[in-house]
Tab-separated table of C-alpha atoms in Angstrom:
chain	number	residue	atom	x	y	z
A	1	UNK	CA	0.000	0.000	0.000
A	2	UNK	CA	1.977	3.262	-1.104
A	3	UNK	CA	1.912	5.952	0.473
A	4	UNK	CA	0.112	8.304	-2.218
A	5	UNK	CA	-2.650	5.496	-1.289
A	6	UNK	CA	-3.085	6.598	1.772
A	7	UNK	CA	-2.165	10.338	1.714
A	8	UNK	CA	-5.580	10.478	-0.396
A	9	UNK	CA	-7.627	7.888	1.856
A	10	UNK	CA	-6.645	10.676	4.752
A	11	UNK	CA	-8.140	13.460	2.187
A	12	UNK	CA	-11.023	11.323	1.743
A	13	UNK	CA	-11.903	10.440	5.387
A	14	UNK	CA	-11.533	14.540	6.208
A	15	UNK	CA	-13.213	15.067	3.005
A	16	UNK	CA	-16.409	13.173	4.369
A	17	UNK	CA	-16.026	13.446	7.720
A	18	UNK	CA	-19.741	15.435	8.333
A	19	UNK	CA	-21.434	12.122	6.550
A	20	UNK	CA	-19.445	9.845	8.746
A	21	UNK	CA	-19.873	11.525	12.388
A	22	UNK	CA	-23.347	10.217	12.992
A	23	UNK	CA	-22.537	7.037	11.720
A	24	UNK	CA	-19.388	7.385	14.083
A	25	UNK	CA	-21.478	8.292	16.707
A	26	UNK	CA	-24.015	5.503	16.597
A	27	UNK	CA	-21.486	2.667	16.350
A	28	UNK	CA	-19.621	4.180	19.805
A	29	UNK	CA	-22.782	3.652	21.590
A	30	UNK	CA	-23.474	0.277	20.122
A	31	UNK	CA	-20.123	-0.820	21.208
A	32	UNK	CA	-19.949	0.682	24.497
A	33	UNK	CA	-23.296	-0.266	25.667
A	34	UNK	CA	-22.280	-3.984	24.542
A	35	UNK	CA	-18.859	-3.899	26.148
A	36	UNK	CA	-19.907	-2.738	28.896
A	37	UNK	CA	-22.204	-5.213	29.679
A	38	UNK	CA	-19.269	-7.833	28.640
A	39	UNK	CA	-17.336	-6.406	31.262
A	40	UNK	CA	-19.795	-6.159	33.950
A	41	UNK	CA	-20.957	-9.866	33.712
A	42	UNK	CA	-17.169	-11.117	33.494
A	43	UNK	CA	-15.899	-9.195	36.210
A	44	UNK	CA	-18.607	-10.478	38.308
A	45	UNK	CA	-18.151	-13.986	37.089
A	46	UNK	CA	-14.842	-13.660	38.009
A	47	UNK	CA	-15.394	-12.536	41.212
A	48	UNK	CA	-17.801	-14.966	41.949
A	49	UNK	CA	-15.302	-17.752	41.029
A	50	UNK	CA	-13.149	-16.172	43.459
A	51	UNK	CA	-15.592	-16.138	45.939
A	52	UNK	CA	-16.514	-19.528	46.099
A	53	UNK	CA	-13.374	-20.489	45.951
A	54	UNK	CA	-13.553	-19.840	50.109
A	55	UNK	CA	-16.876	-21.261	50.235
A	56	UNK	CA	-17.578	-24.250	51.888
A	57	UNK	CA	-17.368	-27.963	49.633
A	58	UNK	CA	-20.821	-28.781	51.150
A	59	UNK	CA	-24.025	-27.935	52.237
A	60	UNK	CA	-26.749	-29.754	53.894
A	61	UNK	CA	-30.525	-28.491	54.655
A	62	UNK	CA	-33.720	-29.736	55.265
A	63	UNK	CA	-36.918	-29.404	53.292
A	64	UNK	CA	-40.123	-30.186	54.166
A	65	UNK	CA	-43.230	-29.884	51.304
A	66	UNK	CA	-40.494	-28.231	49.072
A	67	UNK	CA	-39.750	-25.491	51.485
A	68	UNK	CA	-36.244	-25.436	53.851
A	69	UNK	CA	-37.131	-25.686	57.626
A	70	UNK	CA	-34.997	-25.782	60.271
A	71	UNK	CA	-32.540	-29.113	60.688
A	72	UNK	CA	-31.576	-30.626	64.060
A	73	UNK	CA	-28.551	-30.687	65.630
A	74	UNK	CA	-28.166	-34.406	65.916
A	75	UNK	CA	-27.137	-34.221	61.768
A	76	UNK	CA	-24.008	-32.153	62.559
A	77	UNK	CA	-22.621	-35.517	65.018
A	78	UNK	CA	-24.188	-38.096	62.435
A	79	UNK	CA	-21.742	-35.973	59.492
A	80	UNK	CA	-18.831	-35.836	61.897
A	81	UNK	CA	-18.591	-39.187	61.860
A	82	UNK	CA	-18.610	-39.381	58.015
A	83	UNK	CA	-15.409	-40.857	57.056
A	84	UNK	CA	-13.706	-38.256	54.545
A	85	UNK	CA	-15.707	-35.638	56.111
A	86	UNK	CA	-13.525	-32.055	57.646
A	87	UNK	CA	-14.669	-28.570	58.844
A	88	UNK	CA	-18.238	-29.565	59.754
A	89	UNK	CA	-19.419	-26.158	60.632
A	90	UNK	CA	-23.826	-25.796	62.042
A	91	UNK	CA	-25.413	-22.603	60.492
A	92	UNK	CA	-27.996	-20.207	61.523
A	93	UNK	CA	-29.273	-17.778	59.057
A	94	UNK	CA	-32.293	-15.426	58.068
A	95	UNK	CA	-33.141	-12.774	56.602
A	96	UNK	CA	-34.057	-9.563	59.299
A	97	UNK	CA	-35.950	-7.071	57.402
A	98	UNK	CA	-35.208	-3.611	59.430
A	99	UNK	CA	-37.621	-1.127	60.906
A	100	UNK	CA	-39.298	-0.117	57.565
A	101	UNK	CA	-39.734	-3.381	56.301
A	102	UNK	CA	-38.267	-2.492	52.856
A	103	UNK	CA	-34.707	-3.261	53.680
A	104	UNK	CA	-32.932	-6.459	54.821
A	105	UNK	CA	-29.801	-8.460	56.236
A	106	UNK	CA	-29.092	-11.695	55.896
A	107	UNK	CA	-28.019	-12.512	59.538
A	108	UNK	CA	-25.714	-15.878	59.908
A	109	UNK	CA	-24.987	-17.326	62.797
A	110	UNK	CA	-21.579	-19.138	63.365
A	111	UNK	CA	-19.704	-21.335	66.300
A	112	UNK	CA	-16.487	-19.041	66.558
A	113	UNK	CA	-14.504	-21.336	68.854
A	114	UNK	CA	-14.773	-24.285	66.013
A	115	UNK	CA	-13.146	-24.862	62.958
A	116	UNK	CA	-14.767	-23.293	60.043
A	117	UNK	CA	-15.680	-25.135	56.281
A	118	UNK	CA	-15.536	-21.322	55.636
A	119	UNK	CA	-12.122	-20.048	54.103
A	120	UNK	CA	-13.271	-16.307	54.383
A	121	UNK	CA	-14.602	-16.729	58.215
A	122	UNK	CA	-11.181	-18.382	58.758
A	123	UNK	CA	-9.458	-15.310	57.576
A	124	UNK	CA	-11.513	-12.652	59.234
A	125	UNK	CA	-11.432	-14.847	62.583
A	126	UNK	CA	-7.219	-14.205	62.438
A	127	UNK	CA	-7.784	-10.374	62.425
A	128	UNK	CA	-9.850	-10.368	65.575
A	129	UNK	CA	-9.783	-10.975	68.993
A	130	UNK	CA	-12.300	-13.902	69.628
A	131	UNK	CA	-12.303	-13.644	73.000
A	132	UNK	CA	-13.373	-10.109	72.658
A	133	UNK	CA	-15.714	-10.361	70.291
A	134	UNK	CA	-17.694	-12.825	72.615
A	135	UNK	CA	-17.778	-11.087	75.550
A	136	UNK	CA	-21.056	-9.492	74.212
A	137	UNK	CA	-23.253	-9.449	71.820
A	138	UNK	CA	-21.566	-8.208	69.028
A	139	UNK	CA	-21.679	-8.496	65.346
A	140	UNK	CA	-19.092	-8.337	61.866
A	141	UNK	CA	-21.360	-6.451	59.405
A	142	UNK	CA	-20.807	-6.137	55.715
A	143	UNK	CA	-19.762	-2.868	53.805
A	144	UNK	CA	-23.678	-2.342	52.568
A	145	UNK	CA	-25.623	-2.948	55.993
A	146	UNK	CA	-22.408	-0.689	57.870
A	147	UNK	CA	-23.629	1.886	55.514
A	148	UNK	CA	-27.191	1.549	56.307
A	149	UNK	CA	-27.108	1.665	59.946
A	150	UNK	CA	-24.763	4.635	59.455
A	151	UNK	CA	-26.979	6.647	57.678
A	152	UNK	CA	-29.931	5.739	59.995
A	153	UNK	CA	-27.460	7.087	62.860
A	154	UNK	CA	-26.854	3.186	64.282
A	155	UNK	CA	-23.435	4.386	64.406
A	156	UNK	CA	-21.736	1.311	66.815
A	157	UNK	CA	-24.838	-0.841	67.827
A	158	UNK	CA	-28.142	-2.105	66.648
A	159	UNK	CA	-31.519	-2.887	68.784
A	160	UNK	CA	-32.591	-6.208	66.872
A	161	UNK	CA	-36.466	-7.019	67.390
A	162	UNK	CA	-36.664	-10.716	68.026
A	163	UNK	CA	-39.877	-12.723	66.995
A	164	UNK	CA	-41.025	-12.957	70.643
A	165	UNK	CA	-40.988	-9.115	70.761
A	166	UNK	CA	-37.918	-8.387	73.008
A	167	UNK	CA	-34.798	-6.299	72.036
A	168	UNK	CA	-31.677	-7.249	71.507
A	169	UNK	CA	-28.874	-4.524	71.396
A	170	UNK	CA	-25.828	-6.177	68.995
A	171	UNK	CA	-22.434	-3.859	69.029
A	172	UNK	CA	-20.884	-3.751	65.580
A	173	UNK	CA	-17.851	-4.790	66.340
A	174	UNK	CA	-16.188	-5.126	62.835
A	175	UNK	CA	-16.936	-5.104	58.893
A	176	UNK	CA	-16.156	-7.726	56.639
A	177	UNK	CA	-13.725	-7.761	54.244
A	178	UNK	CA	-14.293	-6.043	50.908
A	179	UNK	CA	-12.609	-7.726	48.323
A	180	UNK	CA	-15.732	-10.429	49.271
A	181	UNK	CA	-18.765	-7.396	49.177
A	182	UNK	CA	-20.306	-9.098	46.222
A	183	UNK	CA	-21.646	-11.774	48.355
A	184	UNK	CA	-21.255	-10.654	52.089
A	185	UNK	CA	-22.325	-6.775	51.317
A	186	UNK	CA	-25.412	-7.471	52.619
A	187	UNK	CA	-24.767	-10.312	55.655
A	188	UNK	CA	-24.644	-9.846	59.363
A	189	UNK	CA	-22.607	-12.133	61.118
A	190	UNK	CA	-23.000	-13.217	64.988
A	191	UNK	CA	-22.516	-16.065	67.195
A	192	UNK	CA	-24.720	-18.695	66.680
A	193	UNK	CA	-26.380	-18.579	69.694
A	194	UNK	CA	-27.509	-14.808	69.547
A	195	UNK	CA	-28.205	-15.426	65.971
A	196	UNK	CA	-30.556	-17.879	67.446
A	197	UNK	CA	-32.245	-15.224	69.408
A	198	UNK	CA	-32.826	-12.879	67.060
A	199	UNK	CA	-34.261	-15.326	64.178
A	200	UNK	CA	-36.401	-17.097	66.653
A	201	UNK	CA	-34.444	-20.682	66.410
A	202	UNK	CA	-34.553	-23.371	68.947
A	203	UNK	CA	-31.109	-24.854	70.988
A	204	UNK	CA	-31.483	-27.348	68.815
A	205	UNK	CA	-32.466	-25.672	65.584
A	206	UNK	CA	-29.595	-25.172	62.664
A	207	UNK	CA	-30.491	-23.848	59.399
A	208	UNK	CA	-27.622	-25.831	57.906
A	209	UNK	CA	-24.676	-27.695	58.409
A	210	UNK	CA	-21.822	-27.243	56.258
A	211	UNK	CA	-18.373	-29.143	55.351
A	212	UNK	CA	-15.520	-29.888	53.108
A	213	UNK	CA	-14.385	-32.934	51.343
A	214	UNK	CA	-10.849	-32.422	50.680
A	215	UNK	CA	-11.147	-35.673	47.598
A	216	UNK	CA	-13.409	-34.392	44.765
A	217	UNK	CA	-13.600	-37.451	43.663
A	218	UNK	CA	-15.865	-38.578	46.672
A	219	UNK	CA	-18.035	-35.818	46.205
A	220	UNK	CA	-20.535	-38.185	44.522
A	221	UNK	CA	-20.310	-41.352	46.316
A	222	UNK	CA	-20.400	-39.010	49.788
A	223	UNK	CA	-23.686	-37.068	48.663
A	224	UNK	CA	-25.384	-40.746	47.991
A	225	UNK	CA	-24.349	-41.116	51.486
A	226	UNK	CA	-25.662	-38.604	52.977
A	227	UNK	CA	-29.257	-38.488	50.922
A	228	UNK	CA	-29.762	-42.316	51.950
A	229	UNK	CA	-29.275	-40.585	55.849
A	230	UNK	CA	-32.919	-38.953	55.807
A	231	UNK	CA	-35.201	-38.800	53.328
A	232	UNK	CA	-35.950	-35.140	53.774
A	233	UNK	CA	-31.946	-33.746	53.412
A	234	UNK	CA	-30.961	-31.752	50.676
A	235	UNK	CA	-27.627	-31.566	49.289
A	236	UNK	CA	-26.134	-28.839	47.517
A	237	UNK	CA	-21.960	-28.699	46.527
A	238	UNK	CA	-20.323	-25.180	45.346
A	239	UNK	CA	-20.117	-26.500	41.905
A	240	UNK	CA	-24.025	-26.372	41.579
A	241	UNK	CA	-23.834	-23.064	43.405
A	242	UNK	CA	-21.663	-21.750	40.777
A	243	UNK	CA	-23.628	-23.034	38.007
A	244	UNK	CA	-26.665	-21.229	39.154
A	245	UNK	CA	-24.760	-17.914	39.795
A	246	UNK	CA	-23.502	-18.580	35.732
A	247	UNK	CA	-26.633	-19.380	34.567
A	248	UNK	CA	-27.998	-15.691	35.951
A	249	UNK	CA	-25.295	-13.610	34.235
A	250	UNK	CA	-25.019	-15.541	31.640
A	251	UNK	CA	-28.827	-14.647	30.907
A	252	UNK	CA	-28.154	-11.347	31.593
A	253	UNK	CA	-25.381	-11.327	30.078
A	254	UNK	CA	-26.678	-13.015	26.395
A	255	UNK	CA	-30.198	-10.769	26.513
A	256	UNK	CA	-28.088	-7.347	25.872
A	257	UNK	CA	-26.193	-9.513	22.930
A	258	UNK	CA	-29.465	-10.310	21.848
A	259	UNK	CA	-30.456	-6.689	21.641
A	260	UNK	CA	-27.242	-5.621	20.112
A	261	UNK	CA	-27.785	-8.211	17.435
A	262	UNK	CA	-31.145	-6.540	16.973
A	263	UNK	CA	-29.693	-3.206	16.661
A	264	UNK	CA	-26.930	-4.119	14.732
A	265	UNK	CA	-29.129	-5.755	12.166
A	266	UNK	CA	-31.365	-2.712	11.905
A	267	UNK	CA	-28.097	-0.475	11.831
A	268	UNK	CA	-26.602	-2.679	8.977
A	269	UNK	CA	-30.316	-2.721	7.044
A	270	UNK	CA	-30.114	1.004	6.962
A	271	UNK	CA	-26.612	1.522	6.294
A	272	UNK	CA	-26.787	-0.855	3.010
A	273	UNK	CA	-30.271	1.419	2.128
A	274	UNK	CA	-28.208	4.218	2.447
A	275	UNK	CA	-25.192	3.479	0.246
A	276	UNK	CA	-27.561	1.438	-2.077
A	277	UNK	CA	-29.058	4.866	-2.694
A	278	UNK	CA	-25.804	6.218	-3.771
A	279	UNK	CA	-25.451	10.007	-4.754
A	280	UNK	CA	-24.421	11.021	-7.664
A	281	UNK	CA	-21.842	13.028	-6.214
A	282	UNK	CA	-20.525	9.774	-5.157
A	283	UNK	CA	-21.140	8.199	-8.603
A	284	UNK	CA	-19.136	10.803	-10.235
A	285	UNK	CA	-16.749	10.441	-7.368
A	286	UNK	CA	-16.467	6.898	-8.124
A	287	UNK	CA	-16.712	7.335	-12.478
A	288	UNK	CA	-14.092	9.614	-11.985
A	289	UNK	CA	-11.299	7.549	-10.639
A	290	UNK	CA	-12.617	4.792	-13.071
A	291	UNK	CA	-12.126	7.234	-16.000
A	292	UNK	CA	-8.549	8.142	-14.174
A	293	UNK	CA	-7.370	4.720	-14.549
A	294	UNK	CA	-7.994	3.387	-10.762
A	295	UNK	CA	-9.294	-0.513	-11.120
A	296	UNK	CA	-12.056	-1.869	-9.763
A	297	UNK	CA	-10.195	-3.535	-6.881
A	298	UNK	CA	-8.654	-0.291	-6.093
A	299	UNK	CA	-11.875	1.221	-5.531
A	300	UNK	CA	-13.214	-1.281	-3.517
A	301	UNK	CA	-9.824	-1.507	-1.815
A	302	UNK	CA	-10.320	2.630	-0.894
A	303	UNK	CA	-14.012	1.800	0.032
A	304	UNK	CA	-12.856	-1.019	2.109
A	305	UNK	CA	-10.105	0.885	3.884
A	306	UNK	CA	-12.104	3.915	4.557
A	307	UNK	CA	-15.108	2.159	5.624
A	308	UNK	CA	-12.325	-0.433	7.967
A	309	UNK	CA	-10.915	3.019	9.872
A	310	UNK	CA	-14.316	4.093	10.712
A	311	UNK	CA	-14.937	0.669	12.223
A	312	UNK	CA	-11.813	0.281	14.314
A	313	UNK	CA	-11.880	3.972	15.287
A	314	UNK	CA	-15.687	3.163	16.264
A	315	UNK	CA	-14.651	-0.043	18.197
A	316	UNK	CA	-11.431	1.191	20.044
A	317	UNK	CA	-13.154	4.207	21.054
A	318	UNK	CA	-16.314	2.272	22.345
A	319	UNK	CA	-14.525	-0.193	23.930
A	320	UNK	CA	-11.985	2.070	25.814
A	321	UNK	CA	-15.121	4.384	26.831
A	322	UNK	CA	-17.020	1.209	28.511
A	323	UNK	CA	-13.897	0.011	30.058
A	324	UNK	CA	-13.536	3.876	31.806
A	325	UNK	CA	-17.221	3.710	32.553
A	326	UNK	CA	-17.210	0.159	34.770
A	327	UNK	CA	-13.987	0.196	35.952
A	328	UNK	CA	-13.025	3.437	37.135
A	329	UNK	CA	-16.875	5.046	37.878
A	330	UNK	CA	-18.332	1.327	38.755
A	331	UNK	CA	-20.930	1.669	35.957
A	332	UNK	CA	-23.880	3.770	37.338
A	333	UNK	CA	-27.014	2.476	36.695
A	334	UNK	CA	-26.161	-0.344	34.587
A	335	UNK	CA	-24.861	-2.219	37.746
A	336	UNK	CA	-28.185	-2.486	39.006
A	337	UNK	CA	-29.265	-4.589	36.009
A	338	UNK	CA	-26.742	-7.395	37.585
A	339	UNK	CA	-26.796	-6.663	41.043
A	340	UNK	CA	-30.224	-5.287	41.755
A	341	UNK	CA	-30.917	-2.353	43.714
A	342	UNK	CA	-33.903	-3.009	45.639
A	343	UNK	CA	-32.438	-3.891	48.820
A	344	UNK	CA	-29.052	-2.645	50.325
A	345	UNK	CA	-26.863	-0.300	48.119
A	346	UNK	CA	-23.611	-2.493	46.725
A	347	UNK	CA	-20.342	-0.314	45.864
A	348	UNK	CA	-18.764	-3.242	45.301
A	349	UNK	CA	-15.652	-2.624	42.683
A	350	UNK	CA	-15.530	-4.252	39.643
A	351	UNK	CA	-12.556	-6.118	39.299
A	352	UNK	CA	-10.813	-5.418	35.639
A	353	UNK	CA	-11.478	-8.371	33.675
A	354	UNK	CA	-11.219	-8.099	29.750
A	355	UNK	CA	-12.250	-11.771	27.594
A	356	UNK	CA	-10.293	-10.849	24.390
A	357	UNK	CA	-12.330	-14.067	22.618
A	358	UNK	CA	-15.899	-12.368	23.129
A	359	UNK	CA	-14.688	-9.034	21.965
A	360	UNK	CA	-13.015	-10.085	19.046
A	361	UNK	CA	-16.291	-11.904	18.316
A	362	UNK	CA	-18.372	-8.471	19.008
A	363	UNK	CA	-15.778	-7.236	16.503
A	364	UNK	CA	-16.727	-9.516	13.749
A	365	UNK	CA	-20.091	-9.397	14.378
A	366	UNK	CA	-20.186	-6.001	14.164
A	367	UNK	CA	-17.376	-5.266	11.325
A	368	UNK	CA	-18.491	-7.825	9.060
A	369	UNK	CA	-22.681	-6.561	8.060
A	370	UNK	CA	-20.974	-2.829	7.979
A	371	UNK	CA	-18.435	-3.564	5.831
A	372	UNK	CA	-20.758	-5.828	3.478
A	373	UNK	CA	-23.831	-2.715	3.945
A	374	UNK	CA	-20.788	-0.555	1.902
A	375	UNK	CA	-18.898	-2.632	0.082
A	376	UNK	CA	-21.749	-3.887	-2.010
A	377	UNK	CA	-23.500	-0.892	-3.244
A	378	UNK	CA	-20.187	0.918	-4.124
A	379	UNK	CA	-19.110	-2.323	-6.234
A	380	UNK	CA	-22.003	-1.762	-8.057
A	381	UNK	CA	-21.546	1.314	-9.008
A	382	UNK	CA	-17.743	0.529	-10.107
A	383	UNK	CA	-18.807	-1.902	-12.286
A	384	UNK	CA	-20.525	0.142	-14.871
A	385	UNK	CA	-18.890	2.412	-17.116
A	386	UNK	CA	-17.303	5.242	-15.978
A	387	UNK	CA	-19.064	7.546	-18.398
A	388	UNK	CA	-22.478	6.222	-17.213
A	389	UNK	CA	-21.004	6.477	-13.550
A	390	UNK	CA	-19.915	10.498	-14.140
A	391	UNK	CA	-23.717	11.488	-15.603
């Protein structure tokens, strides 16, 4: 490609640049709204992977007519004797809606002086002093509900109203980590015993009972174990946990790429109207470097390149824009699409995850019905005779 070539595809670009802006313009948006929603539902993919990578192997409930009730006590020996079986860890957890009734906290309850299935209560347990946190009732609070309280001046304690209508004043006594706010932003977490109290659970009452298998490979063979135990015991591992969280995303995730396809259609459709429709400034444009001695292929090949810049200018720009816009301001708005925004606010930080594959495909996809929307009309054109072309 000399470099006459391209001294007059720079002429021609500047040349035409009004005509070009809005389609400039259109394809940013296109591309940003798409890549941002690419980046949004892999960073949170990725920090979901990351996040139940501390999560427990295991987890065992009980339902009753298709609903969870509480289990008893007597499972968490009957799994401790499991052969294979570590970190058996009894649960109490709810959801406490607060004063209003239109906000909530999931409340768990843990045994602190045991060892936890929990990788992430293991950690935070190292950074505090046990014995002082149960002195009292006190609390670890994630970076959403510490918020909350703030604002409704709840400052270092909170007056919990259990179901048999007494108070309960909890200190906050820490908050939670938050590199794991995408799943603990809105979680309380207490002793078991208080957490007991304030959900309205029995001595012997658990909502769960949790545990790791260090072999994967008896993952199976122990979960036939354990479902021949009682008839009415569920059994859930991490990797269908993570499968569910996937298949959410994922559907979030594939109905914007639906839309863009849409779009993107309907963008193509009236691009290849457009240049189908070709002015006859254009023609004579076109006749002109016929008549001048410029082939057919080097038309197309000017066509091509011009139309090619536009598109990569388009993507790079969109692309870079929607990478600013969820990674440095935490996508505003959009955000709420994935993580919802009726209940606690989430400032959770979007970790910077870019999946070169799916943008490369967004690149074809979008590159490949532009360039055929221009190519084809103007080939048309440079097929007839220049004269004819130039009238």
């Amino acid at each position: 490609m000399s470099s006459s070539f391209l001294h007059f595809l720079t002429l021609q670009l500047f040349k035409e640049k009004q005509r070009h802006l809005s389609i400039v313009i259109i394809s940013i948006l296109l591309i940003f709204l798409l890549s941002s929603v690419l980046f949004i539902s892999s960073s949170i993919r990725f920090s979901l992977e990351q996040t139940l990578k501390v999560q427990p192997d295991f987890v065992v409930t009980r339902l009753q007519g298709g609903k969870s009730v509480p289990a008893s006590l007597d499972w968490y020996d009957e799994i401790l004797d499991i052969y294979g079986v570590t970190k058996v860890t009894p649960r109490v957890y709810g959801r406490y809606f607060f004063k209003n009734k239109e906000k909530s906290a999931l409340i768990v309850g843990v045994n602190f002086l045991e060892e936890q299935s929990h990788k992430t209560l293991e950690e935070v347990m190292k950074n505090i002093d046990v014995k002082e946190f149960l002195k009292g009732n006190q609390m670890l609070v994630g970076v959403g509900v510490k918020e909350y309280l703030k604002s409704h001046f709840y400052n270092k304690s909170y007056n919990f109203l259990t179901p048999k209508g007494e108070f309960l004043d909890v200190k906050i006594f820490n908050t939670l980590p938050k590199d794991t706010q995408l799943i603990t932003n809105d979680m309380i977490v207490m002793p078991i015993d208080l957490a007991r109290k304030v959900l309205g659970y029995g001595e012997d009452e658990v909502t769960d009972i949790t545990f790791n298998v260090p072999n994967p490979d008896e993952w199976e063979q122990l979960s036939d174990k354990l479902l021949a135990m009682h008839y009415d015991l569920q059994v859930v591992n991490k990797n269908e946990v993570k499968k569910s969280y996937q298949n959410i995303y994922n559907y979030k995730g594939g109905f914007f790429l639906i839309l863009f396809l849409i779009v993107l259609m309907t963008f193509s459709l009236i691009l290849y109207q457009r240049y189908s429709m070709v002015y006859s400034t254009e023609k004579r444009h076109i006749g002109l470097l016929r008549a001048l001695g410029w082939s057919i292929n080097d038309v197309l090949k000017l066509k091509f390149m011009e139309t090619f810049t536009i598109i990569l200018t388009s993507f790079i720009v969109g692309v870079f824009m929607a990478y600013i816009f969820v990674f440095v301001f935490d996508a505003p708005l959009l955000k709420n699409i994935f993580l919802g925004s009726n209940n606690l606010y989430n400032s959770v930080k979007f970790t910077p995850v870019v999946d070169m594959a799916t943008l490369s495909s967004i690149f074809l996809l979008y590159a490949l019905p532009f360039i055929t929307a221009v190519i084809v009309p103007v080939w048309r054109v440079s097929v007839t005779n220049p004269k004819e072309a130039m009238l």
